[in-house]
Structures are given as structure tokens and as C-alpha cells.
Amino acid sequence: MTTTTDLCYLTLHELSSRIRTKALSPVEVTEAVLERIERLNPTLNAYLTVTAERALADARAAEGEIASGRYRGPLHGVPIGVKDLCATKGVRTTAASKILAGWVPDEDATVIQRLREAGAVIIGKLHLHEYAFGATGVNPHYGPARNPWDTGRITGGSSSGSGAAVAAGLCFAALGSDTGGSIRIPSSLCGIVGVKPTYGRVSLEGVVPLAWSLDHVGPMARSVRDCALVLETIAGHDPKDPSSAQAAVEDWVAGLDGGLRGLRIGVPVAYAYEQTQPDVAAVVHDAIATLERLGAEIKQLDLPVLQDYWLAASVVLIGEAAAYHQANMEQRPQDYGDDVRMRIQLGLDQKAVDYVRAARLRDEARRTCDQALLSEVDLLAMPTTIRTAVPIESLAKDDPTLGLTVLTAPFDLTGQPAISVPCGLTEAGLPVGLQLVGRRFDEGTVFRAAHAFETESGLSIGRPPVD
Amino acid sequence: MTTTTDLCYLTLHELSSRIRTKALSPVEVTEAVLERIERLNPTLNAYLTVTAERALADARAAEGEIASGRYRGPLHGVPIGVKDLCATKGVRTTAASKILAGWVPDEDATVIQRLREAGAVIIGKLHLHEYAFGATGVNPHYGPARNPWDTGRITGGSSSGSGAAVAAGLCFAALGSDTGGSIRIPSSLCGIVGVKPTYGRVSLEGVVPLAWSLDHVGPMARSVRDCALVLETIAGHDPKDPSSAQAAVEDWVAGLDGGLRGLRIGVPVAYAYEQTQPDVAAVVHDAIATLERLGAEIKQLDLPVLQDYWLAASVVLIGEAAAYHQANMEQRPQDYGDDVRMRIQLGLDQKAVDYVRAARLRDEARRTCDQALLSEVDLLAMPTTIRTAVPIESLAKDDPTLGLTVLTAPFDLTGQPAISVPCGLTEAGLPVGLQLVGRRFDEGTVFRAAHAFETESGLSIGRPPVD
């Protein structure tokens, strides 16, 4: 049993080395992961759909190709899960909603196509907050995803299943999406690495939208390197997506070992810590001391505007989401969960002038953040979430959304790349995430700094108590 | 008298050649223009403010610099008028509104700074539709600007004074602004050349906004070359304007003589002609035949989406304008003209979801137009306005706004550069404009084609009957 568990907890990078050298068979790995899903998913509720037969067929195909010398690269034969708002040809794609419960797309989303071309084995579709429109991951139609570190607690959302599955060894990487923090929040709360790339870096074509001007697709995995490997695969211009940027995809993995020496890292101290749960602040404080020990120059920054950016992001998000949901809200409002229906209604009631002002602030925010980063520092560092995972049963009394999104949503608005990397556990045994934010289209520096931190502090915070 | 009139009708290019060679003195020219303004402005109502003393001082300074060998370039010593929504330090800037009637800015707008650095003589502030929020140029606070071709008719707007002043020889070029067509419409109706550059090409800093995501500042003059000379002066990145692009400014004048041979020009036939006034259609038909005779390949294009783009542009425009005017509308609604107040109210009543859908369509429109232009043709050609200038007294019964903006507003939405160049007079003696639209940031091809057309068809359509 230990052997299979150890296998499932390999990093993607380790796994792909062994697959490339034929020390491990993609079929064997896929079987191990499927077995683990069968055992743990009834508790964790990470997968909404497991595509076992297709995955095994793909694994066999990968094995055959590799055996005959046609190795495609580091994702070849690697089991990967995808958030269930990425369209998958022939496989139901629910967005964890009742409304799309029966949808079986005719085409793969661009990101799915790119994973398939890289030889990845897509093992199933991962749970999410309904339509990605919420930060807890609790879902009225499909039940809550559960946090592997404490199954009575939320995973955070909206990429709840992605967070739980990666943390519990139910895949080697997952795709998430991030509109107000939905990759970074579950990464922080589940103790894994998650990357929101620069806006425009990864195609949104075929991904059910939440808010088109804030939506980002990105990787979640158990190491920084693994996230870089997946991002290199899915990134790049897509003429089918009007928001897709022309920026060239770099070899981020090659730059991982550059270290922290000479990097200036800004910490928006007052803002980041004032409202932060004390045990989270203590862990992040130590993490920033580690960055400094590794050679980074830490600068305290005054960025009170982040609070305005959070508000503007919320206004833009609900306005755009309401535009997408308006027809269904008129025809079948009862098919939405209460929380999502309430948010859509807020958006439908919103005035154009309020949206316009928020969108205008976005342009200023993008410029301000670019200039702050370009002139004063190379990266920003702060907690990803200012609180840890709350008990699922507490949600009826206490909405943790603000505390979960307050430091993530500003960078969906500004479009800059941001990573959440595990930086420790609280005394209660709950993971804490360190967020690093870089210049737009400079994922390289973000990966490099996060990798240096991760290497120094040990590859991960260990395995959650699910076995 | 004829001599002074001829002097005032020189093209900017001709004038600057004579100033450079000291055949003409900037002071003499400025005096001639001031005298002409004094004579004709009471009828045309083109200038709201004439800065005679400052202009003469600047002309004397230019003369001194040129005499001592410090010639700055083609705008040095040239009298230029600016639309009265460009902030001018120490000079009232009204936006032709009652609300800003007493505003005297502390700083020049970036475009004004650039004109001054080039040695231009800013001779006064030109009339406009109140806050640029209308296409007729008729104004309840300052009276209508009048069309030099028939002073009982509108100039078109919103850059009404710019159109009248350039057409009547009251300046050698003017700055206008274009949010739904406000440079191209008065250029078309007054028989001059006007250029809406690519969105982001010219700084908006210090320009009273109408709708920030659609606003463009650009030149209006009596020849294509003159517009290119002014655009080369005012274009270029401005860090103070968040919408300002990094694109390099090219030497458009140097490329003017490239001719039309080999250019593919698309004509959106069905759409452009179906609703067009028959005498306008006839003139534009001949103009397109001229383009073909000059070596262009004319292709008929089906672009029914232009109608959707017009609607989306309108929605975006009123939403953003309302956000800007909201506070004043709450505090002093009676200080707006009826038509502008009604439009602001429409914007205040607008739902965010409608704005969001229109903004989303813009992204698609930009892509569609780029792709149509890039793959099938190099330019689009069509009438600028599908009707000629209407009598001012007809406005009470008949709102011409749709007919004036239907072919201009789509390209404010898509952001592509567009020129209006005079292509003839109707039998009623009213000017008709030909619009040429290019790829984003490819003003060069637009200028080159318009210059070839203008050269073939005679430099202009002659002088309006104002002397």
C-alpha cells in the first residue's frame, strides 16, 4: 500500500523522469491513481467524473508510443485532472451546476487539446464552486469538496476539486481557473502550489466563463517545477480566444535555479497583516524572513490601493457574470444555488456606470502595479489568504469570502502573474500559502523565486492525513 | 484682400515651406488669420475663444527663433486651432458647456504641450457639441457652429468649430476628437481631411473625456499631408495616459507617394449604400472608381456586423459618458442642454450587463475587423457620412445622428485608424467625404491611399463661399 501511495505522491517531474526512462509504465501509474481515487474520492468529493476507461486507453497509447521511441515530453503518460468547466469532447462538463449537468461538448477546450497533444492522461473532471462563482467550494448540487488536511473543512474555491485532488495524490497536476483567486485560494488552503498566469497567457477558449475580463486558467501541482511544466504546455497564443496574448512562451523550467539573490521583494505590510489571522501572519512572516535569508532584498511597501482594487474586481466580476447568466436566471432561477443566484441578481441590478468606473480603475490599477513593480521591486510577497480553511458547518453563520479573496482578487484585476506556494502549517495543522506576484508576462521571476523558497523550506509541507 | 485670403488657404505644408525659407513671417501669417477670424467668426461661430495676444507673442518668438537658425520643424510658426476640450494652461477650456464655462486649467494637455514644443502658434479654442456628446455641433449655450458651404446648415460634430475653421481658412490645421465620428463627420460635411488615429496612438491626458475607451484625438486640415504632419507631432506614448500605446511613430509623410497600386480595398457595399443619400452614393461611387483607376483592387465585402458594432459603440459610449457626468447630473442637471441631458440619463439608466455585452462585442469586433483587413484587404472604403449637412432649423423635426455616425462609430469601437478625405460636392454644392479605414497602427497605408486619391482628384474640392 505504501508503495502505491508513494507512487501517487511523486512530483510530476519525478514521475515523468521515470516514465521517460521506462522505469515506470503510464498504465501502472494510471491504475494506481484510479485505485486511489476509488478509495478516497467518496470522502474528498474531488472528482465529479472519472474517465477511467479513456484514461487507461490513453495510458496504454502513451506506453506504446514511448516504447517505440516517440516520447512527447514531460506530460506524456502523466495522469492529470481538469476543473469541470473545461470543455472535454464526449465527456460531461457540468461546471458543477444543475443547468449544465447534461452537457457533453463536441470539442475540447484549447487547454485540453494542448494537454492531449502533450500526451497527458486526463483522468477526470474536478469539482468546483457552482460555475466557479464563489470562494468556498461548497456546492448545493454535488456536495462540498473536502479538505484533505481536515475533511470537515472547506478546500477553498472555486477550484475546490483541483485543490483536494492534487493535495491528496489523486493526480499529478490539475487545471484550475482563477477569476477572484480560484486557483490560489484552494492551493493555499490545501497546501499545494497554484499559478494564476498573466491575463491572456493561457487560452480561455472552451472554458465556461465566469467573468471574461478577469478569467485565467492555470496549473495546480505539488511543486513549483510541476506548475511550470504544465504552464509551458498550456500557454501560448490562441487565435480562437480574443483575450489571448501574443507573448512568447519561455522555458521557465530552465530558469528555475536562478535563486533569489538581488531580487527586490515588496511586502505591502500594513494591508497584508492588519486583518490577517495571527497564526497565518506568523507563518508568512517566517517565510518572508526565509526569502531575505536567501538573498532577496525585502522592502515594505504602502499599497492601500489594493483595497480599492478588490472592490473594483468584485464589481467587474459580478457585472460580467450576470451578463453570462442573465438568460438562465430569467428561465430557471431555481436551478441555481442560493449563493450563486444572489450574486447573479446583484450583477443584474448593477448600473452600467458602476461597472464603467470599476473597469476604468482597472486600467489605472494595471499601470500602478506595473510601475510599482517595475520601479521599486521585482516581486510582491504576502499571504495568499489571510485565514486558513474554515469548517464547512461554519459557513451558515460566517461567510469567509472576503478573507479568502482580499489579497487574490486585486491581481485578477491587474492581470499580473501570481503564485501560491505552501509555506507551513499552523498549530492547528492547516496549510498556509505564500503569494508571490510578478510583472505581467514575467512568470519566469515568479517561478524562480517560488522555486528557491520551496527548495530551501523543503519540497512541500508533507502529506495530508488521508491515508 | 485676395492675397490675404490666398495666404490663409495655403496648405500647412506650403505655409511651413515658406516660413522655413523665411519667405513668410509667422507674425504676418498670424495677423492675417486673426483678421480673417475677426471678419468671419461672427458668422461661422467656429472659435469660442481667440487667444490673439498669446498667438502674436508666440508668432514673434517663432520668428525670432527661425531668424536665428533655430527652426523647429514643419509646425513652427503655424497658426493652429484646438477643440475646446483640450486643456490649455491659463486659457478657459469650456468643452462648450455651461458647467465648465469658467474653467482655466493649470496645465496644458499633452497634445497641446507637443504642439507648443513643435513651435505651433495656438490661435484659439474651437467650438464643439456640448461635451462632444452629439454629432450635429448645435449648442444651446454658445449657439451653433455654421457650415462654411452653407451657413444655414450644420457643420456636423462634435468637432464643429474645427471643421468650420479649417474649411474657412481660419487656421491651417485643427485638433479634433472622435468618439463616435466627431473628427470625421465635420470633416466630411465641411469638405476637409480628418483623421481618427488608432486608439492609443495620441495621448488623451488633459482632454475632457466623453467615453474613455472610445476617445481619440486627431488632426483636421486641408490636405492629407497636413494631417500627417500634425499627427507626427502629437502622436506617441504618454506615460500619463493609461490608454496610451507604446507603438512607434513613423514618418508617414515620407511614405505618402507610395501610390495605390497593389492595394486591396474592400467596400462593404450592401451596408454602405442601402441607406445612403443617392447623391452621396453617386459621388462616393465615382471616388471608388478613381481608387480602382489608380491601381487599387476593389473587393466587395459583406460586413453586416458593422450595424452591431454601431449599436455596441452607442451602448459603450453612453455608459462611460454617464459615469463621467453622474455627479454633475445629480447637482446641476439644468446646466446641460436638453439633448445631452437626455443622453446622460440614458446612460445612468443603463444596466451593467448591457454595457458588459457591448464591451465584450468590442473585443470580437476588433479581432474580426483586424482579421478581415489582414486577410482579405488592406483598407476599407465607404462614405464617411451617408448624408450631407442638414439645415440647422431641420433639427427640431429630424435627428440626423444615425445617418452621421452609422459608418464612423464602428471604427471607434474597433480602434482602427480612419480618414475622411473630400471626394466631391453634391449638385446642391455640399461636400461629400470618402472614408478609408486601415489596420490598427497602420496609419501609413491610410495616409498613402488618401494622398494618392487626393492628388488624382485635385488637392481639394475648392473653397467654400464665405469670402
Short mmCIF file of C-alpha atoms in Angstrom, two decimals, chain B residues 153 189 271-285 383 385-391 398 400 403-404 406-407 425-432:
data_model
loop_
_atom_site.label_atom_id
_atom_site.label_comp_id
_atom_site.label_asym_id
_atom_site.label_seq_id
_atom_site.Cartn_x
_atom_site.Cartn_y
_atom_site.Cartn_z
CA ARG B 153 -26.53 74.16 -42.26
CA LEU B 189 -19.61 67.78 -44.03
CA TYR B 271 -24.40 48.15 -45.93
CA ALA B 272 -22.72 51.32 -47.05
CA TYR B 273 -25.11 52.12 -49.84
CA GLU B 274 -28.53 50.85 -48.91
CA GLN B 275 -29.36 53.76 -46.66
CA THR B 276 -27.10 56.30 -48.31
CA GLN B 277 -28.48 59.55 -49.75
CA PRO B 278 -28.39 58.92 -53.55
CA ASP B 279 -26.24 61.95 -54.43
CA VAL B 280 -23.72 60.96 -51.74
CA ALA B 281 -23.66 57.40 -53.06
CA ALA B 282 -23.01 58.67 -56.59
CA VAL B 283 -20.04 60.80 -55.53
CA VAL B 284 -18.52 58.01 -53.44
CA HIS B 285 -19.09 55.53 -56.27
CA PRO B 383 -18.83 57.09 -47.38
CA THR B 385 -21.41 60.02 -43.61
CA ILE B 386 -24.33 58.68 -45.61
CA ARG B 387 -25.92 62.13 -45.81
CA THR B 388 -24.78 65.71 -46.28
CA ALA B 389 -25.10 68.63 -43.88
CA VAL B 390 -28.72 69.27 -42.89
CA PRO B 391 -30.27 72.69 -42.25
CA ASP B 398 -35.33 65.35 -37.76
CA PRO B 400 -29.63 63.11 -38.28
CA GLY B 403 -27.01 58.88 -40.60
CA LEU B 404 -23.98 60.82 -39.48
CA VAL B 406 -23.53 54.87 -38.71
CA LEU B 407 -20.26 54.38 -40.62
CA LEU B 425 -19.72 68.10 -53.97
CA THR B 426 -23.32 67.12 -54.50
CA GLU B 427 -25.40 69.06 -57.01
CA ALA B 428 -26.60 71.09 -54.04
CA GLY B 429 -22.99 72.17 -53.52
CA LEU B 430 -22.43 70.25 -50.31
CA PRO B 431 -19.22 68.31 -49.59
CA VAL B 432 -19.04 64.52 -49.50
#
